[in-house]
XYZ file of C-alpha atoms in Angstrom:
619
model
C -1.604 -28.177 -4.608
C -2.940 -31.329 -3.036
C -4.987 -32.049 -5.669
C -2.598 -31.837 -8.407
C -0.075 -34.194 -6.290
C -2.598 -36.137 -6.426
C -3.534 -36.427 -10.109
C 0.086 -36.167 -11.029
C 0.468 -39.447 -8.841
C -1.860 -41.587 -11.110
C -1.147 -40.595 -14.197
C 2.935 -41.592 -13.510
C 1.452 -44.814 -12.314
C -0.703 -45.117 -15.702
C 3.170 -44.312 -17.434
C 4.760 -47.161 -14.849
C 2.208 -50.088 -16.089
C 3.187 -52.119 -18.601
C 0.558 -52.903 -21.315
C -3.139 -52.218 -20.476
C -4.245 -48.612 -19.863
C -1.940 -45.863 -20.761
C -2.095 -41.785 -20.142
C -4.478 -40.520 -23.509
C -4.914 -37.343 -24.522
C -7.748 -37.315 -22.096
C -5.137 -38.032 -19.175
C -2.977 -35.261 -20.767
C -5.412 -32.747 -20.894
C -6.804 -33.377 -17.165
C -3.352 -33.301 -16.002
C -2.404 -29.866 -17.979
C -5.940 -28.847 -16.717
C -5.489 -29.345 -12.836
C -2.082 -27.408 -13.407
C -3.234 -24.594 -15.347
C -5.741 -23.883 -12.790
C -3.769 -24.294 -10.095
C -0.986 -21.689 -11.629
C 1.799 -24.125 -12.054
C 2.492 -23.254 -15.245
C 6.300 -25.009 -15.226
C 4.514 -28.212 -14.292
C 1.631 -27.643 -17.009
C 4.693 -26.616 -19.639
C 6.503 -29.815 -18.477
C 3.682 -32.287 -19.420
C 2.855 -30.327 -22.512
C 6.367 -30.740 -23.636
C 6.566 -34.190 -23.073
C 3.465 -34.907 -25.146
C 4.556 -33.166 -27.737
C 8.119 -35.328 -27.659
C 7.327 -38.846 -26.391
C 3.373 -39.702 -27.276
C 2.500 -40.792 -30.401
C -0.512 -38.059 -30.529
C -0.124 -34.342 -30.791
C -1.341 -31.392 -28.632
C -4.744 -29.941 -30.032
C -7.254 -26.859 -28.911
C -8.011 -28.769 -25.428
C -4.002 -28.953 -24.487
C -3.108 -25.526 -25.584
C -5.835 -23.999 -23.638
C -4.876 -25.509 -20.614
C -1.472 -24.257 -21.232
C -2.868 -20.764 -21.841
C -5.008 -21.056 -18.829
C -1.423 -21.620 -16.607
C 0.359 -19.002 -18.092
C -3.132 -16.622 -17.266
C -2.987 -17.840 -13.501
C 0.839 -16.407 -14.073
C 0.691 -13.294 -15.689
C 3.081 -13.639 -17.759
C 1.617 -12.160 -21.269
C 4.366 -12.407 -23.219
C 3.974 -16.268 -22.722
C 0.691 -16.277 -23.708
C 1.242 -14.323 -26.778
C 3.935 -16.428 -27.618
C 1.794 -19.695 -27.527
C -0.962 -18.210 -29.127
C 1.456 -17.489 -32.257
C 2.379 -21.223 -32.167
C -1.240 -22.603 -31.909
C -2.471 -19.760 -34.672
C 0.853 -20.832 -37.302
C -0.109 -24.309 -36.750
C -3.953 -23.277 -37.893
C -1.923 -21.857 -40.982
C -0.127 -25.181 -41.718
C -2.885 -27.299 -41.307
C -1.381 -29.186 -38.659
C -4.762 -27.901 -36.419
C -8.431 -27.048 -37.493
C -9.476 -24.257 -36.763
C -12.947 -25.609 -36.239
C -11.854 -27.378 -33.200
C -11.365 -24.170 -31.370
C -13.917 -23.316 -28.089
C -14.342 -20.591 -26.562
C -11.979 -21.873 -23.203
C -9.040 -21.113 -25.094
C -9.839 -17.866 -26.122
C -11.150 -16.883 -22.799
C -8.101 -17.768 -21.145
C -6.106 -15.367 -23.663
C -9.213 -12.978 -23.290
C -8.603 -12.802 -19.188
C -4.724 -12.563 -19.357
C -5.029 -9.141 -21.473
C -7.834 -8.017 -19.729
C -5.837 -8.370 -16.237
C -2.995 -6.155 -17.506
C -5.549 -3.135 -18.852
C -3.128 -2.021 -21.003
C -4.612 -0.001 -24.218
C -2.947 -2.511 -26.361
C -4.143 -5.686 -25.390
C -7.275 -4.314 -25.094
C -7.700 -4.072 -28.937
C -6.540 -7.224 -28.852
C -9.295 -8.689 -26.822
C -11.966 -6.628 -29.709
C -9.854 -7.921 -32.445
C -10.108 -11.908 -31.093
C -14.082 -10.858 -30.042
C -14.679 -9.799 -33.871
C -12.928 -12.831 -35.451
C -15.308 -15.528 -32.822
C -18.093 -13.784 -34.269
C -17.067 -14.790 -37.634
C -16.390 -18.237 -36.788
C -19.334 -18.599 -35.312
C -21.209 -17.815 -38.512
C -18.664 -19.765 -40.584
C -19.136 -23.010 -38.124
C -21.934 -22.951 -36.142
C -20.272 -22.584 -33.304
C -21.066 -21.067 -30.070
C -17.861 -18.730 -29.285
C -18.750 -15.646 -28.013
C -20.516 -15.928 -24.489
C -21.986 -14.172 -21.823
C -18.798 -14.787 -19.626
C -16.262 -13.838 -22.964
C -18.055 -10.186 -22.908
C -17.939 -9.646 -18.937
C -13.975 -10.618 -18.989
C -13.636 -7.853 -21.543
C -16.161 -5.557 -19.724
C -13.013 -6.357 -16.544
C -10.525 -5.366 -19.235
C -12.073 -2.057 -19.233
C -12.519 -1.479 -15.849
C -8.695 -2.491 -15.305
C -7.940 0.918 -17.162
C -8.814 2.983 -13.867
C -10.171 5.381 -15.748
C -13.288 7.645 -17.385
C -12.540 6.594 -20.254
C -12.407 2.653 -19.113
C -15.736 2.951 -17.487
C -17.605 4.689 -20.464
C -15.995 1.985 -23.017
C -17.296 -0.554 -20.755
C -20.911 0.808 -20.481
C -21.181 0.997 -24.437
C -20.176 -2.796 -24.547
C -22.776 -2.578 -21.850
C -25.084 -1.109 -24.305
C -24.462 -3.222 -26.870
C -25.581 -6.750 -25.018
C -28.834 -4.907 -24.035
C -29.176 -4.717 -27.888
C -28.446 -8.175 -28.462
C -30.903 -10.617 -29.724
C -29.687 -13.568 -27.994
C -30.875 -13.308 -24.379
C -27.812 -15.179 -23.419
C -25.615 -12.738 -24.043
C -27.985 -9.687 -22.484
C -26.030 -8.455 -19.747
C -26.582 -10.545 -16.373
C -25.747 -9.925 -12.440
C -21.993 -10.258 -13.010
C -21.926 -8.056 -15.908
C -23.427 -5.141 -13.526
C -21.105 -5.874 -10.582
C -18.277 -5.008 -13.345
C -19.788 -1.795 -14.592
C -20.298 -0.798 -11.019
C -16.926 -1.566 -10.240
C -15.631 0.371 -13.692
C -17.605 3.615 -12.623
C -15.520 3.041 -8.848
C -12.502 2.959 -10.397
C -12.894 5.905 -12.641
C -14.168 7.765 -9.443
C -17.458 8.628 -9.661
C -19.693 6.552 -7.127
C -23.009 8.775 -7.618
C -23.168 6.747 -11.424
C -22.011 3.478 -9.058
C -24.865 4.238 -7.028
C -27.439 4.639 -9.614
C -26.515 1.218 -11.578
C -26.935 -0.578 -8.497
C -30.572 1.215 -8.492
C -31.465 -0.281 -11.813
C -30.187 -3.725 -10.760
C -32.307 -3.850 -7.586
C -35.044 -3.085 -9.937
C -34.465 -6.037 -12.685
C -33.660 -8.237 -9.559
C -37.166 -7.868 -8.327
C -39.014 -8.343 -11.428
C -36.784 -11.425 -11.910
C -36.100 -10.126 -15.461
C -32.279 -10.142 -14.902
C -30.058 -13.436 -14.914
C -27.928 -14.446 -11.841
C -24.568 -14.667 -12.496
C -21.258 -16.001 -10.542
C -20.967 -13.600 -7.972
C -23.473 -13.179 -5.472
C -25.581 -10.162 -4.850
C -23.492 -8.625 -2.075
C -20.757 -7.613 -3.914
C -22.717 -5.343 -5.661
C -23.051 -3.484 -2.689
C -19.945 -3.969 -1.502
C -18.731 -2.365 -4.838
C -20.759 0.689 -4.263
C -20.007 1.496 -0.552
C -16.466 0.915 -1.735
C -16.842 3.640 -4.189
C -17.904 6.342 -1.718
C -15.213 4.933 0.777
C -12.555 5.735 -1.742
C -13.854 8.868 -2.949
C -13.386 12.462 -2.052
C -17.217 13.781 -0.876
C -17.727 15.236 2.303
C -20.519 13.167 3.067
C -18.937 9.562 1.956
C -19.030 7.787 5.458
C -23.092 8.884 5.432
C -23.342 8.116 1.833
C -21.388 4.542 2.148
C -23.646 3.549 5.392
C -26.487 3.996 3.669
C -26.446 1.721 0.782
C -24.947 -0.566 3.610
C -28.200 0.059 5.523
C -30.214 -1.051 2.562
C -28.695 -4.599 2.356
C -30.929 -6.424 4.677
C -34.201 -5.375 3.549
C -32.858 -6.437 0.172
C -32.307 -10.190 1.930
C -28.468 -9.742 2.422
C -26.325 -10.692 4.894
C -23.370 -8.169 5.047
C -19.991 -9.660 4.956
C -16.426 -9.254 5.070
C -16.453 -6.507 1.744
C -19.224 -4.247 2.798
C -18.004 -4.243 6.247
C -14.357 -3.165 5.514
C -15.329 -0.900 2.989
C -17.697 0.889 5.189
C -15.208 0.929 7.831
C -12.478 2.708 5.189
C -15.303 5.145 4.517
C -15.292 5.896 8.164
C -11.804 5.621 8.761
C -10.983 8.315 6.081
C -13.891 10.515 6.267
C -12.517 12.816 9.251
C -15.518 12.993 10.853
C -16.225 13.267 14.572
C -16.241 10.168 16.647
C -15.229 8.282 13.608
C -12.811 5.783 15.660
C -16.600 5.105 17.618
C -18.218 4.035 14.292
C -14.703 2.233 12.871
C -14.649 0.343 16.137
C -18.476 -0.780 16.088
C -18.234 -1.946 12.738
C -15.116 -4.092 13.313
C -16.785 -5.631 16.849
C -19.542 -6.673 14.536
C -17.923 -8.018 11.816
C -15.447 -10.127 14.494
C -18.475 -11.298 16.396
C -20.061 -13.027 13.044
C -16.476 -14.042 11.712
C -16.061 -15.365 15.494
C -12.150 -13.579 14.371
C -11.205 -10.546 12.342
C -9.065 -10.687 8.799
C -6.146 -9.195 7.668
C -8.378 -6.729 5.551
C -10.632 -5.986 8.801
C -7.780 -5.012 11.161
C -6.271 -2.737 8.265
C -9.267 -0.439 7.856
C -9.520 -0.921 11.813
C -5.852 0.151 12.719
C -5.769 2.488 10.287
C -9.052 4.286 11.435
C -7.629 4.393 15.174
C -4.629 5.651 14.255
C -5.545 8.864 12.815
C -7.132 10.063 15.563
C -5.891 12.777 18.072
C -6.760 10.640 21.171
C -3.907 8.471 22.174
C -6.235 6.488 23.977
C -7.458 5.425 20.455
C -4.026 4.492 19.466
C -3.540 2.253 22.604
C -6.425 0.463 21.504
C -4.724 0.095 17.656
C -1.459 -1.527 19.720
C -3.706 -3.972 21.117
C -5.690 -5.233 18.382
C -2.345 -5.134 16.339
C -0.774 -7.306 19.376
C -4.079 -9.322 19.046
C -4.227 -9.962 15.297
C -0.833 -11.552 15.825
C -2.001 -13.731 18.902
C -4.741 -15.036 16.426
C -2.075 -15.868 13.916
C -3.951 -13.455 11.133
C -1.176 -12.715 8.424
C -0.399 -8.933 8.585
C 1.857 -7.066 6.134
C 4.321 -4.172 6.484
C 1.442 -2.021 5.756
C -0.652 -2.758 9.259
C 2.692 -1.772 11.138
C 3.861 1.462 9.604
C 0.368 2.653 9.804
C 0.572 2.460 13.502
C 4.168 4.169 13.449
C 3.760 6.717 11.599
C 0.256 7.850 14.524
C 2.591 7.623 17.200
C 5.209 9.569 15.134
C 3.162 11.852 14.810
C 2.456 12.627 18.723
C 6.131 12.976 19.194
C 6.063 8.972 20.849
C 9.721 7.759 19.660
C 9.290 4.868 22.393
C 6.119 3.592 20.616
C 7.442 3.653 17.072
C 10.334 1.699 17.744
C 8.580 -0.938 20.217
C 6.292 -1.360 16.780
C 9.106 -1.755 14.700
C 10.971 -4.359 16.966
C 7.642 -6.233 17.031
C 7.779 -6.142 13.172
C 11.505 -7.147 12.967
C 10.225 -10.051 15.362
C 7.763 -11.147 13.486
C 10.015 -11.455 10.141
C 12.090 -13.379 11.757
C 9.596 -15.738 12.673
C 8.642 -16.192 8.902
C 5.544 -13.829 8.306
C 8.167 -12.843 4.925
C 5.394 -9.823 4.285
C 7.136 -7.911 7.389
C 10.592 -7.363 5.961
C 11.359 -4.054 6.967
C 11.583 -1.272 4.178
C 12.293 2.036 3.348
C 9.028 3.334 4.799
C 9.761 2.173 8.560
C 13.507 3.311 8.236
C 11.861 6.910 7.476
C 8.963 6.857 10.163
C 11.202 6.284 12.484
C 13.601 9.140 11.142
C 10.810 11.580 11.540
C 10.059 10.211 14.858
C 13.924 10.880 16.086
C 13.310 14.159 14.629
C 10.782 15.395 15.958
C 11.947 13.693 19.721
C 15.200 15.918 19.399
C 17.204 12.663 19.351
C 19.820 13.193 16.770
C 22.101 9.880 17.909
C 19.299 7.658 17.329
C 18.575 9.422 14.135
C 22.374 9.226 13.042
C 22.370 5.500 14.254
C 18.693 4.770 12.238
C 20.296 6.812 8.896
C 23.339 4.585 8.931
C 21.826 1.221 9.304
C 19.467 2.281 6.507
C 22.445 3.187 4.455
C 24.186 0.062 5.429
C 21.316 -2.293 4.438
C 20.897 0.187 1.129
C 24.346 -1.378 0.286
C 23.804 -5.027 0.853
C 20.811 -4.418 -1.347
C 18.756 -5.717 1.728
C 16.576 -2.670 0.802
C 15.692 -1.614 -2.361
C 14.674 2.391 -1.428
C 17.238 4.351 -0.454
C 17.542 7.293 1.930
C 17.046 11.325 0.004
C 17.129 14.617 1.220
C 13.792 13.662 3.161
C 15.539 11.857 5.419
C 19.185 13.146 5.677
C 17.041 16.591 6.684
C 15.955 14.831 9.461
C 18.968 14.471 11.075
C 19.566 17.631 10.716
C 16.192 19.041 12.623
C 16.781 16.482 15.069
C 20.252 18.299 15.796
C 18.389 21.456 15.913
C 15.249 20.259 18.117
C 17.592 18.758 20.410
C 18.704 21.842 21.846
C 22.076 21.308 22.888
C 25.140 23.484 22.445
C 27.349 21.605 19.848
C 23.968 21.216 17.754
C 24.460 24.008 15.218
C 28.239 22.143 14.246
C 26.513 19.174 14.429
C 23.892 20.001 11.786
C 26.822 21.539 9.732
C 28.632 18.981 9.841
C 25.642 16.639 8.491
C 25.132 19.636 5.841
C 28.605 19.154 4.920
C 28.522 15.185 4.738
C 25.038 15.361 2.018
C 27.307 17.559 -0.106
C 29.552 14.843 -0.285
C 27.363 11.960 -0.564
C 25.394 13.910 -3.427
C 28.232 14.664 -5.576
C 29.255 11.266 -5.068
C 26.135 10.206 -6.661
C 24.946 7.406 -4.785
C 22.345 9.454 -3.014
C 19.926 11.929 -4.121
C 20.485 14.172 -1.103
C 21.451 17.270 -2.413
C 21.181 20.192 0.472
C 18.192 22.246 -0.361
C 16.587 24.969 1.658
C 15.189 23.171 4.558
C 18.418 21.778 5.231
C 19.987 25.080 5.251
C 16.881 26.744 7.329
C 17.845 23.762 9.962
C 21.514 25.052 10.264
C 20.850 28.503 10.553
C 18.031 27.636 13.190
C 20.638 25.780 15.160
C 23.071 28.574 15.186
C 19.995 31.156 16.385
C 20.383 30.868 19.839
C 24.213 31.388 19.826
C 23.963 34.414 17.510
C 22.328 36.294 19.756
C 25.466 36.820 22.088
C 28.454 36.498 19.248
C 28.461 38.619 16.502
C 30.857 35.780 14.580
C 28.029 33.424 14.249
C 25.237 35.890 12.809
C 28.144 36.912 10.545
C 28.442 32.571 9.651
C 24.793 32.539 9.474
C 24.978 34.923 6.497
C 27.384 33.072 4.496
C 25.867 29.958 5.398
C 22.434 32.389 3.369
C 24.747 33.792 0.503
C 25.367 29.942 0.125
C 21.622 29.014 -0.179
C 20.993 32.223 -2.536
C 23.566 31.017 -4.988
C 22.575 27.678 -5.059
C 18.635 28.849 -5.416
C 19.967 31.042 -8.705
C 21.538 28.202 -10.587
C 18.522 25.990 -9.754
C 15.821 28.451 -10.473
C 13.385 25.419 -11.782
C 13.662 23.686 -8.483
C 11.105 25.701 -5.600
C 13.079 23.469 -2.786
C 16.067 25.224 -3.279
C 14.333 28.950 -2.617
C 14.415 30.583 0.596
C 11.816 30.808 2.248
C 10.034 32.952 4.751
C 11.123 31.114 7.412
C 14.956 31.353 6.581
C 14.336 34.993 6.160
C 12.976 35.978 9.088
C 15.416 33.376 10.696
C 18.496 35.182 9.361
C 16.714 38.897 10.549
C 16.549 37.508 14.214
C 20.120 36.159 14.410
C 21.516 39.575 12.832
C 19.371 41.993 14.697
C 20.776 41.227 18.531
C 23.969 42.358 17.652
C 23.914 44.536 14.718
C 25.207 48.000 15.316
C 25.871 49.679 12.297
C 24.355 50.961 8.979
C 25.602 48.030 7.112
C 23.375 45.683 9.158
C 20.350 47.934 8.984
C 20.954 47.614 5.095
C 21.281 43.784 5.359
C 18.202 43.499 7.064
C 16.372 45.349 5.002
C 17.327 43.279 1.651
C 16.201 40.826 3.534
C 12.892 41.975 4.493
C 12.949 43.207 0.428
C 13.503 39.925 -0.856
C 10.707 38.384 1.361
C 8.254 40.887 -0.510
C 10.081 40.283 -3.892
C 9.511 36.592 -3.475
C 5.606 37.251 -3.162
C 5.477 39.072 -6.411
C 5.990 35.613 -8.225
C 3.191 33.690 -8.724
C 5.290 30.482 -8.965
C 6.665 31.115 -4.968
C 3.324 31.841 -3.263
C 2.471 28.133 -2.392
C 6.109 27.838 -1.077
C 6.125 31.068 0.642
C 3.419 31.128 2.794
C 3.283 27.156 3.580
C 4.306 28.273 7.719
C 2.336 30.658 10.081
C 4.045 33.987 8.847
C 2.469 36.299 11.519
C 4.836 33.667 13.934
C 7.772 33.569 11.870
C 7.692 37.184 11.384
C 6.809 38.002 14.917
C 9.906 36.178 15.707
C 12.107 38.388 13.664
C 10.373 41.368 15.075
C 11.135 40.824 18.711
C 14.609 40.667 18.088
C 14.457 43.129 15.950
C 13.005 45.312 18.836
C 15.252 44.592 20.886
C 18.295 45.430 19.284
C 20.952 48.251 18.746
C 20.655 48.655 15.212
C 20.227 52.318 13.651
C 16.435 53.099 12.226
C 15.285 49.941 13.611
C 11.999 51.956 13.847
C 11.792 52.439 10.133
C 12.407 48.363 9.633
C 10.141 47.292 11.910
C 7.252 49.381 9.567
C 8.537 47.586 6.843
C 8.168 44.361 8.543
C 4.178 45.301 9.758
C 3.930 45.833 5.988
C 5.188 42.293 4.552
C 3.307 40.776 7.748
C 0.231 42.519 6.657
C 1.008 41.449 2.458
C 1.532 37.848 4.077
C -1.278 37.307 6.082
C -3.475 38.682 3.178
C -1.842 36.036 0.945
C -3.004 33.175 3.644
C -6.673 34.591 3.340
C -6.719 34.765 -0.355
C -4.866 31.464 -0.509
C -7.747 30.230 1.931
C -10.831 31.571 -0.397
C -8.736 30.134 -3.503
C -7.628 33.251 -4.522
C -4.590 35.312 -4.265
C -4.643 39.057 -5.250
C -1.205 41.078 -5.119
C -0.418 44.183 -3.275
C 0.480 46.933 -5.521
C 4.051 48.294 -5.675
C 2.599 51.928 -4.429
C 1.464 50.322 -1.324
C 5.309 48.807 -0.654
């Protein structure tokens, strides 16, 4: 930005002298130049407008390429496109030559559509590659270069997929072919195959292309290109980091091991990605190698990076040792002291570990450091939906429904002010709920009910997608357990508050959140059991115990089914069940040791990838 000042500042003075030396279309095309590569495309668009009003030449190839090159460093394709109508109707009119054209301007159109990978633009890029070649014939011209083909090879690679990659190895192909040795593939045309085969997720091909570089780099029969040598390897380990192979932490620190004896210093890439290959690879004593990696790479950077302290948080917090997580709040705590710029991402990392481990105090003393450091103008820590929803989970699973209720709202609130753009679902409103019920207290079941009751409203409404579904209804009844074991009124609630659910479940068929599960089953069996007497309840409880067995007959409802420990859930029902006064209990209890024995045979199957059903003679 300095530098453009800078050049701005002479040529006004050129415009403020009068007589002698005045801007040319030199002047105008440095000028457009310094902004175009800068990405201050208004400024560039400003000067180019004023040429084209005030000067007594016109803009040619060198102008509009600059231009281009802005709108590029912008992303804005529709300018681009735009533009590159105007220059090609003036071509048409005669007003420019197309023999002045270079191979600038259509490399700055070239990179915008490869940047966006979208199918259309990349025809576009093999329609413009097709009509240099032509030119080039027709003028003499060289158009088509080495770095022209690599930008489209990136245009591939942007796709992210199979497809990408394998379009980009037969253009890959094709400069092998080529008779011109300056457009035979070169160092910088590997790195972007390597990096097409990463994205398309397969790093054993990755692995092998970086084989048969090593090879032409040692027999010097390969050109160097822009990028230097270690982001080859950096590609690669970044490959098996992001893959999903058992082995990709081994696989990733060895091509990291063979960097030195290849003459290459490791930096800041290889090291990170190596680090996310440990940090994902759940492995034992993975924080041990995260943590090594990151000591290293701070002792040669002297300081970590923002990218560093990611992979590094990130690998401490998913471990099971809070003493690892202590150690993530203090390099978090540290990566502030040093002033490294962190984003929203470093912070609800670290939340969500110590949300995990029940630690309500820690996820909020994160947050309020986050909220603290927005407020000081790091603008990439505005809180968002994801924090408001850690935390929810957090309350949850403390048994803190105030705080919950008090987090919900403020979300809500800030929802409304369009201070944040995601806004709270069934997710989160569920939350609440199962904070109410982990909480323990005695007004928690007409608590939850009462929050049941207020996502009904808020649904119909339609300003939030929180709809009750099962879970929300398996939180009620939950709440209302403990006092249906002593008043036959609330196992009698609990039942309607089931016939509810069922209904709902039938009209939404499609939808496997609204089904009962076995957990609301066997819920509903232990609050009826204690004090059902009579053959009415023995009947209940067994359509209940039918439809937990009818539900596994349906393919579509196994995943859903058996998602819980059913030999606990089950148990659960059985005990009360025991223990109660209700007539042939003996006979339900078999029937329950039968759907235990159908579920737990469902969990092996589902284990070995299989499932196999029971047959109805065996029921």
């Amino acid at each position: 930005e300095k530098s453009t000042d800078a050049a701005r500042e002479i040529f006004d003075e050129l415009n403020r002298k009068k007589g002698g030396l005045k801007p040319d279309e030199i002047s105008y095309a440095t000028l457009m130049d310094s902004y175009g590569k800068a990405g201050q495309v208004s400024e560039a668009q400003e000067i180019f407008e004023t040429m084209k009003k005030t000067t007594a030449f016109k803009p040619n190839f060198i102008h509009y390429s600059s231009l281009l090159w802005g709108y590029t460093k912008a992303g804005n394709n529709e300018a681009i496109e735009s533009v590159l109508g105007e220059v090609m109707d003036m071509v048409g009119r005669g007003k420019l030559e197309e023999s002045q054209v270079d191979s600038n301007l259509w490399n700055s159109v070239i990179a915008a559509w490869a940047n966006s990978g979208e199918a259309r633009d990349i025809k576009n890029i093999i329609h413009i590659i097709g009509r240099l070649q032509n030119m080039e014939i027709e003028q003499g011209n060289k158009l088509v270069t080495i770095h022209t083909l690599n930008i489209v090879i990136s245009a591939f690679t942007n796709q992210n997929s199979v497809e990408g990659a394998e379009a980009a190895e037969a253009l890959f192909c094709w400069m092998q072919n080529q008779e011109d040795d300056e457009l035979k593939p070169n160092s910088d045309t590997f790195l972007g195959l390597i990096v097409a085969w990463s994205k398309a997720g397969d790093p054993t091909k990755c692995q092998g292309l970086l084989k048969k570089f090593l090879v032409l780099k040692e027999t010097n029969t390969i050109r160097d290109g822009r990028m230097g040598h270690s982001h080859h390897f950096g590609a690669v380990i970044d490959a098996w980091a992001k893959s999903n192979h058992p082995q990709r932490a081994v696989k990733a620190n060895a091509v990291f091991d063979q960097m030195k004896p290849h003459g290459l210093t490791p930096d800041v890439v290889p090291y990170t990605s190596l680090m996310w290959a440990w940090a994902k690879s759940g492995a034992r004593n993975s924080e041990k190698q995260v943590e090594k990696l990151f000591l290293e790479l701070s002792h040669k950077l002297k300081t970590g990076d923002a990218h560093s302290y990611n992979a590094y948080i990130y690998g401490l917090s998913h471990s099971n040792n809070i003493t690892w997580l202590e150690k993530a709040n203090r390099a978090l705590a540290q990566a502030t002291k040093q002033g490294i710029h962190l984003n929203a991402y470093h912070y609800n990392t670290l939340m969500a570990a110590w949300s995990s481990h029940g630690r309500l105090d820690e996820v909020e003393s994160i947050f309020q450091e986050m909220q603290k450091g927005y407020k000081d103008g790091n603008l990439d820590l505005l809180p968002d939906f994801k924090q408001y929803s850690t935390i929810l989970v957090a309350c949850s699973k403390a048994g803190q429904p105030e705080r919950a209720t008090k987090v919900l709202s403020e979300w809500v609130d800030s929802f409304r002010k369009g201070e944040i753009a995601g806004k709270p679902g069934e997710r989160e409103f569920n939350s609440v709920l199962q904070a109410w019920l982990r909480s323990g207290r005695p007004e928690a079941a007409q608590k939850a009910e009462n929050g049941l009751r207020q996502m009904f409203k808020l649904a119909e409404s339609g300003e939030f997608d929180c709809f009750p579904n099962a879970r929300s209804f398996t939180s009620v009844i939950s709440a209302y357990l403990p006092s249906a074991r002593y008043k036959k009124e609330i196992a009698v609630h609990i039942l309607l508050l089931l016939n509810k659910l069922e209904e709902l479940a039938e009209k939404n068929k499609e939808d496997p959140k609204m089904q009962p599960t076995i957990v609301t089953y066997t819920e509903v069996i232990a609050a009826v059991s204690p004090t059902g007497t009579s053959v009415h309840d023995a009947k209940e409880i067994s359509r209940l115990i039918q439809s937990i067995f009818s539900l596994s007959r349906d393919d579509d409802n196994i995943d859903l089914l058996w998602t819980t420990d059913p030999g606990r859930n089950i148990g659960k029902a059985k005990h009360a069940l025991r223990r109660s006064n209700i007539p042939g209990k003996h006979l339900l209890l078999q029937e329950l040791d039968k759907v235990k024995r159908v579920a737990l045979g469902v969990v092996r199957s589902q284990r070995h990838g299989a499932w196999r059903h029971v047959d109805d003679d065996k029921w």
